[in-house]
Amino acid sequence: MTSNFPASGGSGKKNKGKLQQVAKVTLQDDHDDEEDNGEEEEEDDDDQDGPELSKAVIRRVIALRKSHDEMEALDKEYKRERIELEKKYLARRTPFFELRSRIVTGEFDPPITEEEGSAPEEASTEADEKGIHGFWLQCLSAKSSVGYLITPEDEPALEALSDIKCEYDEEFTSFTLYFYFQENEFFTNTVLTKKYGVSPDLLDDKSPALTLNEGTEINWKPSKNLCVTEIMKKQKAKGGKNKGQTRTVKTTVPKRSFFQYFSTPKPEDEEDEAEGEEDEEGRVTLTMEEDYDVGHTIRTSIIPEAILWFTGDAVDDDDYEDGDEDDEDEEDDDEEEEEEEPVAAPARGGKGGKKNKGGFAEKDAVDDDDYEDGDEDDEDEEDDDEEEEEEEPVAAPARGGKGGKKNKGGFAEQAGGAAGAGGEQPECKQN
């Protein structure tokens, strides 16, 4: 058994020494060899830091360890019985899944009940329509954590999907998803599979570790591969007689598709390279974690609740999570707007800026870029003002004597004493 004591730090060394004291009492078989005992005692002396446990405390620790072992044995018994219970009810659910498959594919047409018989008949070719066309496409699309993988190009192929099943191994350490397809124009496979293995098992409450991820090679028909696309790429010759010349070639690159799910994702140490495989909408392939999440969702939600996803009665928890994030974003935006409001210049009245003809203030907001550009403009204006001031004494005196007569437009024509104190021009107010 592994210890629950800390593995590092001062207290860890103390606990390690205490645990070794317990081991001396409980593991008598390890002390048969005197030489080994001597070496172990020397190591114990080096590791121990602090007072030794008393015999009474050691006895209590041993009792707790035995109790823990008994509890773990009980947990193992519970898990064995739970696995058998899961198998029992999986077998009991199988007929319902088989009936669903027969109805969806049109193999079985349920009889019309009295309530349905009283409803008005629709004038259509109902007799020629069998099953439920596009049933699984609708189910997969309705669950956002799976539906985002489906592109418009995938839909015709997924309309041929007739059933999805899940099978488990005896110990519930792995499961396999089976996707059954009718004949279609895209690939020749009738079944596509995805297998996952976990440790210790699927019933573990402590997030089991993924140990296996196997996909299926899809046998695409010519020019029907939904996982790749052809692009035109320019190449430039670096040597030879054609050095410096360019040519256009056609090359194949991966693209986003639901059917990328059936490939085996790259290990974590290669995910950085996989992130380089992107199209205009982002990364093309799934990571190990994303891939397993899709399989887990199909196994635990879409397969058992397919009809609810088809009718829209199932609740998509992912939508609520996204909504919370949206609300947070909106709150952040509101806070930013509130912070920006005090910075705005007064909209009207006084010296804060006059209104233009449209009724808006001519300078409502402060723009840092405008200030940078404005500094240069102010310098230019100051230079212009200096030049004008230098030129003013040279100008001929205005008509109308000292006060300066008004012209026909009602404005003064530059009186000789127009400049105010400090050389600043007085404000010119419009009548």
Coordinates of C-alpha atoms in Angstrom, one line a residue:
M1 CA 0.0 0.0 0.0
T2 CA 1.2 3.5 -0.7
S3 CA 1.5 5.9 2.2
N4 CA -0.7 9.0 2.6
F5 CA 2.0 10.8 4.6
P6 CA 3.8 13.8 3.0
A7 CA 6.7 12.9 0.8
S8 CA 8.8 16.0 1.2
G9 CA 9.6 18.8 3.7
G10 CA 10.6 18.6 7.3
S11 CA 7.3 17.1 8.5
G12 CA 7.6 14.6 5.7
K13 CA 10.9 13.3 7.0
K14 CA 9.4 13.0 10.5
N15 CA 6.4 11.1 9.2
K16 CA 8.7 8.9 7.0
G17 CA 10.6 7.9 10.1
K18 CA 7.4 7.2 12.0
L19 CA 6.1 5.1 9.1
Q20 CA 9.3 3.1 9.2
Q21 CA 8.8 2.5 12.9
V22 CA 5.4 1.0 12.1
A23 CA 7.0 -1.1 9.4
K24 CA 9.4 -2.5 11.9
V25 CA 6.6 -3.7 14.1
T26 CA 4.3 -5.0 11.3
L27 CA 6.7 -6.5 8.8
Q28 CA 8.7 -9.0 10.9
D29 CA 9.7 -11.1 7.9
D30 CA 11.9 -8.3 6.6
H31 CA 14.1 -8.6 9.7
D32 CA 15.3 -12.1 9.3
D33 CA 18.6 -11.1 7.7
E34 CA 20.8 -9.5 10.3
E35 CA 23.0 -7.7 7.7
D36 CA 20.0 -6.3 6.0
N37 CA 18.6 -5.2 9.3
G38 CA 21.8 -3.3 10.1
E39 CA 21.7 -1.5 6.8
E40 CA 18.0 -0.6 7.2
E41 CA 18.6 0.7 10.8
E42 CA 21.4 2.9 9.6
E43 CA 19.2 4.3 6.8
D44 CA 16.4 4.8 9.4
D45 CA 18.6 6.7 11.7
D46 CA 19.5 9.1 8.9
D47 CA 15.9 9.5 7.8
Q48 CA 14.3 10.0 11.2
D49 CA 14.1 13.6 12.3
G50 CA 12.3 14.3 15.6
P51 CA 11.0 12.2 18.4
E52 CA 10.1 8.5 17.8
L53 CA 6.5 7.3 18.1
S54 CA 5.6 5.6 21.2
K55 CA 4.5 1.9 21.1
A56 CA 0.9 3.0 21.9
V57 CA 0.8 5.4 19.0
I58 CA 2.3 2.8 16.7
R59 CA -0.4 0.3 17.7
R60 CA -3.1 2.8 16.9
V61 CA -1.5 3.6 13.5
I62 CA -1.4 -0.1 12.7
A63 CA -5.1 -0.4 13.6
L64 CA -6.0 2.5 11.2
R65 CA -4.0 0.9 8.4
K66 CA -5.8 -2.4 8.9
S67 CA -9.1 -0.6 8.9
H68 CA -8.2 1.2 5.7
D69 CA -7.3 -2.1 4.0
E70 CA -10.6 -3.6 5.0
M71 CA -12.4 -0.6 3.6
E72 CA -10.6 -0.9 0.3
A73 CA -11.5 -4.6 0.1
L74 CA -15.1 -3.5 0.7
D75 CA -14.8 -1.0 -2.2
K76 CA -13.5 -3.7 -4.5
E77 CA -16.5 -5.9 -3.6
Y78 CA -18.9 -3.0 -4.3
K79 CA -17.3 -2.4 -7.7
R80 CA -17.6 -6.1 -8.6
E81 CA -21.2 -6.1 -7.7
R82 CA -21.8 -2.8 -9.5
I83 CA -20.2 -4.2 -12.7
E84 CA -22.6 -7.1 -12.6
L85 CA -25.5 -4.8 -12.0
E86 CA -24.4 -2.6 -15.0
K87 CA -24.2 -5.7 -17.2
K88 CA -27.7 -6.8 -16.0
Y89 CA -29.4 -3.6 -16.9
L90 CA -27.4 -3.1 -20.1
A91 CA -28.8 -6.4 -21.2
R92 CA -32.3 -5.3 -20.2
R93 CA -32.0 -2.0 -22.2
T94 CA -30.7 -3.8 -25.3
P95 CA -34.3 -4.6 -26.7
F96 CA -35.2 -0.9 -26.5
F97 CA -32.1 0.1 -28.5
E98 CA -32.9 -2.6 -31.1
L99 CA -36.5 -1.4 -31.4
R100 CA -35.2 2.1 -31.9
S101 CA -32.8 1.0 -34.6
R102 CA -35.6 -0.9 -36.5
I103 CA -37.9 2.1 -36.4
V104 CA -35.2 4.6 -37.5
T105 CA -34.1 2.4 -40.4
G106 CA -37.7 1.6 -41.5
E107 CA -37.3 -2.1 -40.8
F108 CA -40.3 -1.9 -38.5
D109 CA -43.2 0.5 -38.7
P110 CA -45.1 0.8 -35.4
P111 CA -48.9 0.4 -35.6
I112 CA -51.1 3.5 -35.5
T113 CA -52.8 4.0 -32.2
E114 CA -56.4 5.2 -31.7
E115 CA -55.2 8.7 -30.8
E116 CA -53.1 8.9 -33.9
G117 CA -55.9 7.4 -36.0
S118 CA -58.2 10.3 -35.1
A119 CA -55.7 12.9 -36.3
P120 CA -56.3 14.3 -39.8
E121 CA -54.2 12.6 -42.5
E122 CA -51.7 14.6 -44.4
A123 CA -51.7 14.6 -48.2
S124 CA -48.2 13.4 -48.8
T125 CA -46.3 10.4 -50.0
E126 CA -46.2 9.0 -46.4
A127 CA -46.5 5.4 -47.6
D128 CA -43.2 5.7 -49.6
E129 CA -41.3 7.2 -46.7
K130 CA -39.6 4.7 -44.5
G131 CA -37.9 5.2 -41.1
I132 CA -36.7 8.6 -39.9
H133 CA -34.3 10.2 -42.4
G134 CA -31.3 12.0 -40.8
F135 CA -32.2 10.8 -37.3
W136 CA -28.6 10.5 -36.0
L137 CA -27.4 13.6 -37.8
Q138 CA -30.0 15.6 -35.9
C139 CA -29.0 13.9 -32.6
L140 CA -25.3 14.6 -33.0
S141 CA -25.9 18.2 -34.2
A142 CA -28.2 19.0 -31.2
K143 CA -25.4 18.3 -28.7
S144 CA -23.1 21.3 -28.9
S145 CA -20.0 19.5 -27.6
V146 CA -20.3 17.1 -30.6
G147 CA -22.2 19.2 -33.1
Y148 CA -19.4 21.7 -33.5
L149 CA -17.4 19.1 -35.3
I150 CA -20.0 18.7 -38.1
T151 CA -19.5 20.8 -41.2
P152 CA -22.0 21.3 -44.0
E153 CA -20.0 19.0 -46.2
D154 CA -20.3 16.2 -43.6
E155 CA -24.1 16.3 -43.5
P156 CA -24.9 14.2 -46.6
A157 CA -22.6 11.4 -45.3
L158 CA -24.1 11.5 -41.8
E159 CA -27.5 11.2 -43.2
A160 CA -26.5 7.7 -44.1
L161 CA -25.8 6.9 -40.4
S162 CA -28.4 4.4 -39.4
D163 CA -27.3 3.5 -35.8
I164 CA -24.8 4.0 -33.0
K165 CA -24.1 1.4 -30.4
C166 CA -21.7 1.0 -27.5
E167 CA -20.2 -2.2 -26.2
Y168 CA -18.1 -2.8 -23.0
D169 CA -15.5 -5.4 -22.1
E170 CA -16.1 -7.8 -19.2
E171 CA -14.2 -5.7 -16.6
F172 CA -15.5 -2.3 -17.8
T173 CA -12.0 -1.2 -18.6
S174 CA -12.8 -0.3 -22.2
F175 CA -15.7 0.5 -24.5
T176 CA -16.2 0.6 -28.2
L177 CA -18.5 2.8 -30.2
Y178 CA -20.0 1.4 -33.4
F179 CA -21.3 3.7 -36.1
Y180 CA -23.4 1.8 -38.7
F181 CA -23.7 3.4 -42.2
Q182 CA -26.0 2.6 -45.1
E183 CA -24.5 2.6 -48.6
N184 CA -23.4 6.1 -49.5
E185 CA -21.3 8.0 -52.1
F186 CA -18.4 8.9 -49.8
F187 CA -16.9 5.6 -48.4
T188 CA -17.3 1.9 -48.6
N189 CA -17.2 1.1 -44.8
T190 CA -20.4 -0.1 -43.4
V191 CA -19.2 0.3 -39.8
L192 CA -16.8 2.8 -38.3
T193 CA -15.5 2.1 -34.8
K194 CA -13.8 4.1 -32.0
K195 CA -12.3 2.2 -29.0
Y196 CA -11.2 3.6 -25.6
G197 CA -9.4 2.0 -22.8
V198 CA -9.2 3.4 -19.2
S199 CA -7.5 2.5 -15.9
P200 CA -8.6 1.3 -13.5
D201 CA -12.2 1.1 -15.0
L202 CA -15.1 3.2 -16.2
L203 CA -16.8 3.0 -12.8
D204 CA -13.9 4.7 -11.0
D205 CA -14.9 7.9 -9.3
K206 CA -11.4 9.4 -9.4
S207 CA -11.2 10.3 -13.2
P208 CA -9.8 7.1 -14.7
A209 CA -6.7 7.5 -16.9
L210 CA -6.9 7.0 -20.7
T211 CA -4.9 4.0 -21.7
L212 CA -6.1 3.3 -25.3
N213 CA -7.5 5.3 -28.2
E214 CA -8.1 3.5 -31.5
G215 CA -9.9 4.8 -34.5
T216 CA -10.8 3.4 -37.9
E217 CA -9.3 3.8 -41.3
I218 CA -12.0 5.1 -43.7
N219 CA -12.0 3.7 -47.2
W220 CA -12.9 6.9 -49.1
K221 CA -14.2 6.7 -52.6
P222 CA -12.2 8.6 -55.3
S223 CA -12.4 12.4 -54.8
K224 CA -14.9 12.0 -51.8
N225 CA -12.5 12.3 -48.9
L226 CA -14.2 14.8 -46.5
C227 CA -11.1 15.1 -44.3
V228 CA -8.9 16.8 -46.9
T229 CA -9.1 19.5 -49.5
E230 CA -6.9 20.5 -52.5
I231 CA -5.3 23.9 -52.7
M232 CA -3.1 25.6 -55.2
K233 CA 0.4 26.3 -53.9
K234 CA 3.2 28.3 -55.5
Q235 CA 6.7 26.8 -55.5
K236 CA 9.9 28.7 -56.4
A237 CA 12.9 26.8 -57.9
K238 CA 16.1 27.3 -55.7
G239 CA 18.5 25.8 -58.2
G240 CA 19.0 24.3 -61.6
K241 CA 18.2 25.8 -65.0
N242 CA 14.8 27.0 -63.6
K243 CA 16.3 28.8 -60.6
G244 CA 14.1 31.8 -59.6
Q245 CA 11.1 30.6 -61.6
T246 CA 7.8 29.8 -59.8
R247 CA 5.2 27.2 -60.6
T248 CA 1.7 26.5 -59.3
V249 CA 1.1 22.9 -58.0
K250 CA -2.0 21.3 -56.5
T251 CA -1.5 19.9 -53.0
T252 CA -3.7 18.1 -50.4
V253 CA -4.1 19.5 -46.9
P254 CA -6.3 18.3 -44.0
K255 CA -9.5 20.2 -43.2
R256 CA -12.1 20.3 -40.5
S257 CA -14.6 17.4 -40.5
F258 CA -16.6 15.2 -38.1
F259 CA -14.8 12.2 -39.7
Q260 CA -11.5 13.4 -38.3
Y261 CA -12.8 11.9 -35.1
F262 CA -12.2 8.4 -36.4
S263 CA -8.5 9.0 -36.7
T264 CA -6.2 8.2 -33.7
P265 CA -5.2 11.5 -32.0
K266 CA -1.5 12.2 -31.5
P267 CA 0.1 11.8 -28.1
E268 CA 0.5 14.8 -25.8
D269 CA 4.2 15.3 -26.7
E270 CA 3.1 15.6 -30.4
E271 CA 0.1 17.9 -29.8
D272 CA 2.1 21.0 -30.4
E273 CA 2.9 19.8 -33.9
A274 CA -0.8 18.9 -34.4
E275 CA -1.7 22.5 -33.5
G276 CA 0.1 23.5 -36.7
E277 CA -2.4 21.7 -38.8
E278 CA -5.0 24.4 -39.0
D279 CA -7.4 25.8 -41.5
E280 CA -9.1 29.2 -41.6
E281 CA -11.4 28.2 -38.7
G282 CA -8.7 26.8 -36.4
R283 CA -7.2 23.4 -35.5
V284 CA -8.2 20.5 -37.7
T285 CA -7.5 17.5 -35.4
L286 CA -8.6 16.8 -31.8
T287 CA -6.3 16.5 -28.8
M288 CA -6.5 13.3 -26.7
E289 CA -8.7 15.0 -24.1
E290 CA -11.1 16.5 -26.6
D291 CA -11.3 13.2 -28.5
Y292 CA -12.2 11.3 -25.3
D293 CA -14.8 14.0 -24.3
V294 CA -16.6 13.4 -27.6
G295 CA -16.6 9.6 -27.1
H296 CA -17.8 10.0 -23.5
T297 CA -20.6 12.3 -24.5
I298 CA -21.8 9.9 -27.2
R299 CA -21.7 6.9 -24.8
T300 CA -23.4 8.5 -21.8
S301 CA -25.7 11.0 -23.4
I302 CA -26.5 10.7 -27.1
I303 CA -27.0 7.0 -27.3
P304 CA -29.3 6.5 -24.3
E305 CA -31.2 9.8 -24.9
A306 CA -31.2 9.8 -28.7
I307 CA -34.9 10.5 -29.1
L308 CA -34.8 13.5 -26.7
W309 CA -31.9 15.0 -28.7
F310 CA -33.9 14.5 -31.9
T311 CA -37.0 16.2 -30.6
G312 CA -35.2 18.9 -28.7
D313 CA -36.4 17.9 -25.3
A314 CA -32.9 17.1 -23.9
V315 CA -31.1 19.9 -22.1
D316 CA -27.7 20.9 -23.3
D317 CA -25.6 21.7 -20.3
D318 CA -22.8 23.1 -22.5
D319 CA -25.2 25.9 -23.6
Y320 CA -25.6 27.0 -20.0
E321 CA -21.8 27.0 -19.4
D322 CA -21.3 29.1 -22.5
G323 CA -24.1 31.5 -21.4
D324 CA -22.3 32.1 -18.1
E325 CA -19.2 33.0 -19.9
D326 CA -21.2 35.4 -22.2
D327 CA -22.7 37.0 -19.1
E328 CA -19.3 37.6 -17.7
D329 CA -18.1 39.1 -20.9
E330 CA -21.1 41.4 -21.0
E331 CA -20.4 42.4 -17.4
D332 CA -16.8 43.2 -18.3
D333 CA -18.0 45.2 -21.3
D334 CA -20.4 47.2 -19.0
E335 CA -17.6 47.9 -16.5
E336 CA -15.3 49.1 -19.3
E337 CA -18.0 51.4 -20.6
E338 CA -18.6 52.8 -17.1
E339 CA -14.9 53.4 -16.7
E340 CA -14.7 55.3 -20.0
E341 CA -17.7 57.6 -19.4
P342 CA -16.0 60.0 -16.9
V343 CA -13.1 60.5 -19.5
A344 CA -15.5 61.9 -22.1
A345 CA -15.5 65.7 -22.6
P346 CA -18.6 67.6 -21.6
A347 CA -21.2 67.3 -24.4
R348 CA -22.5 70.9 -24.3
G349 CA -22.4 74.3 -22.8
G350 CA -19.7 76.5 -21.4
K351 CA -16.1 76.2 -22.4
G352 CA -16.3 72.4 -22.8
G353 CA -17.0 72.7 -26.6
K354 CA -19.7 74.3 -28.7
K355 CA -22.4 72.3 -30.5
N356 CA -22.3 71.8 -34.2
K357 CA -25.3 72.0 -36.4
G358 CA -26.3 68.4 -35.7
G359 CA -26.6 69.2 -32.0
F360 CA -23.5 67.2 -30.9
A361 CA -20.5 68.5 -29.1
E362 CA -17.6 69.0 -31.5
K363 CA -15.1 67.2 -29.1
D364 CA -16.9 64.6 -27.0
A365 CA -14.1 62.0 -26.4
V366 CA -10.4 62.0 -25.7
D367 CA -8.3 60.0 -28.2
D368 CA -4.6 59.5 -27.3
D369 CA -3.7 59.3 -31.0
D370 CA -5.4 62.6 -31.6
Y371 CA -3.3 64.2 -28.9
E372 CA -0.1 62.9 -30.4
D373 CA -1.1 64.2 -33.8
G374 CA -2.5 67.4 -32.2
D375 CA 0.9 68.3 -30.6
E376 CA 2.5 68.5 -34.0
D377 CA -0.5 70.5 -35.3
D378 CA -0.3 72.9 -32.3
E379 CA 3.4 73.5 -33.0
D380 CA 2.6 74.2 -36.6
E381 CA -0.2 76.6 -35.5
E382 CA 2.1 78.4 -33.1
D383 CA 4.7 78.8 -35.8
D384 CA 2.0 80.2 -38.1
D385 CA 0.8 82.6 -35.3
E386 CA 4.4 83.8 -34.8
E387 CA 4.7 84.4 -38.5
E388 CA 1.4 86.3 -38.5
E389 CA 2.5 88.4 -35.5
E390 CA 5.7 89.3 -37.3
E391 CA 3.8 90.3 -40.4
E392 CA 1.1 92.3 -38.6
P393 CA 3.2 95.5 -38.0
V394 CA 4.0 95.6 -41.7
A395 CA 0.4 95.6 -42.7
A396 CA -1.3 98.8 -43.7
P397 CA -3.6 100.4 -41.1
A398 CA -7.2 99.4 -41.4
R399 CA -9.8 101.9 -42.6
G400 CA -12.1 103.6 -40.2
G401 CA -9.6 105.1 -37.7
K402 CA -8.7 103.9 -34.2
G403 CA -11.7 101.8 -33.5
G404 CA -11.8 100.0 -36.8
K405 CA -15.0 100.3 -38.9
K406 CA -17.1 97.3 -39.7
N407 CA -17.3 96.0 -43.3
K408 CA -20.6 95.1 -45.0
G409 CA -20.5 91.6 -43.4
G410 CA -20.6 93.1 -39.9
F411 CA -17.0 92.2 -38.8
A412 CA -14.2 94.5 -37.9
E413 CA -11.5 94.9 -40.5
Q414 CA -8.4 94.4 -38.3
A415 CA -8.0 97.5 -36.1
G416 CA -4.6 98.7 -35.3
G417 CA -4.9 97.8 -31.6
A418 CA -6.6 94.4 -32.0
A419 CA -4.0 92.3 -30.3
G420 CA -4.8 91.7 -26.6
A421 CA -2.4 91.5 -23.7
G422 CA 0.3 88.9 -24.2
G423 CA 0.0 89.0 -28.0
E424 CA -3.1 86.7 -28.0
Q425 CA -5.9 87.4 -30.4
P426 CA -9.3 88.2 -28.8
E427 CA -12.1 85.7 -29.2
C428 CA -14.0 86.3 -32.4
K429 CA -17.7 85.9 -31.5
Q430 CA -20.3 85.4 -34.2
N431 CA -23.3 87.7 -34.1

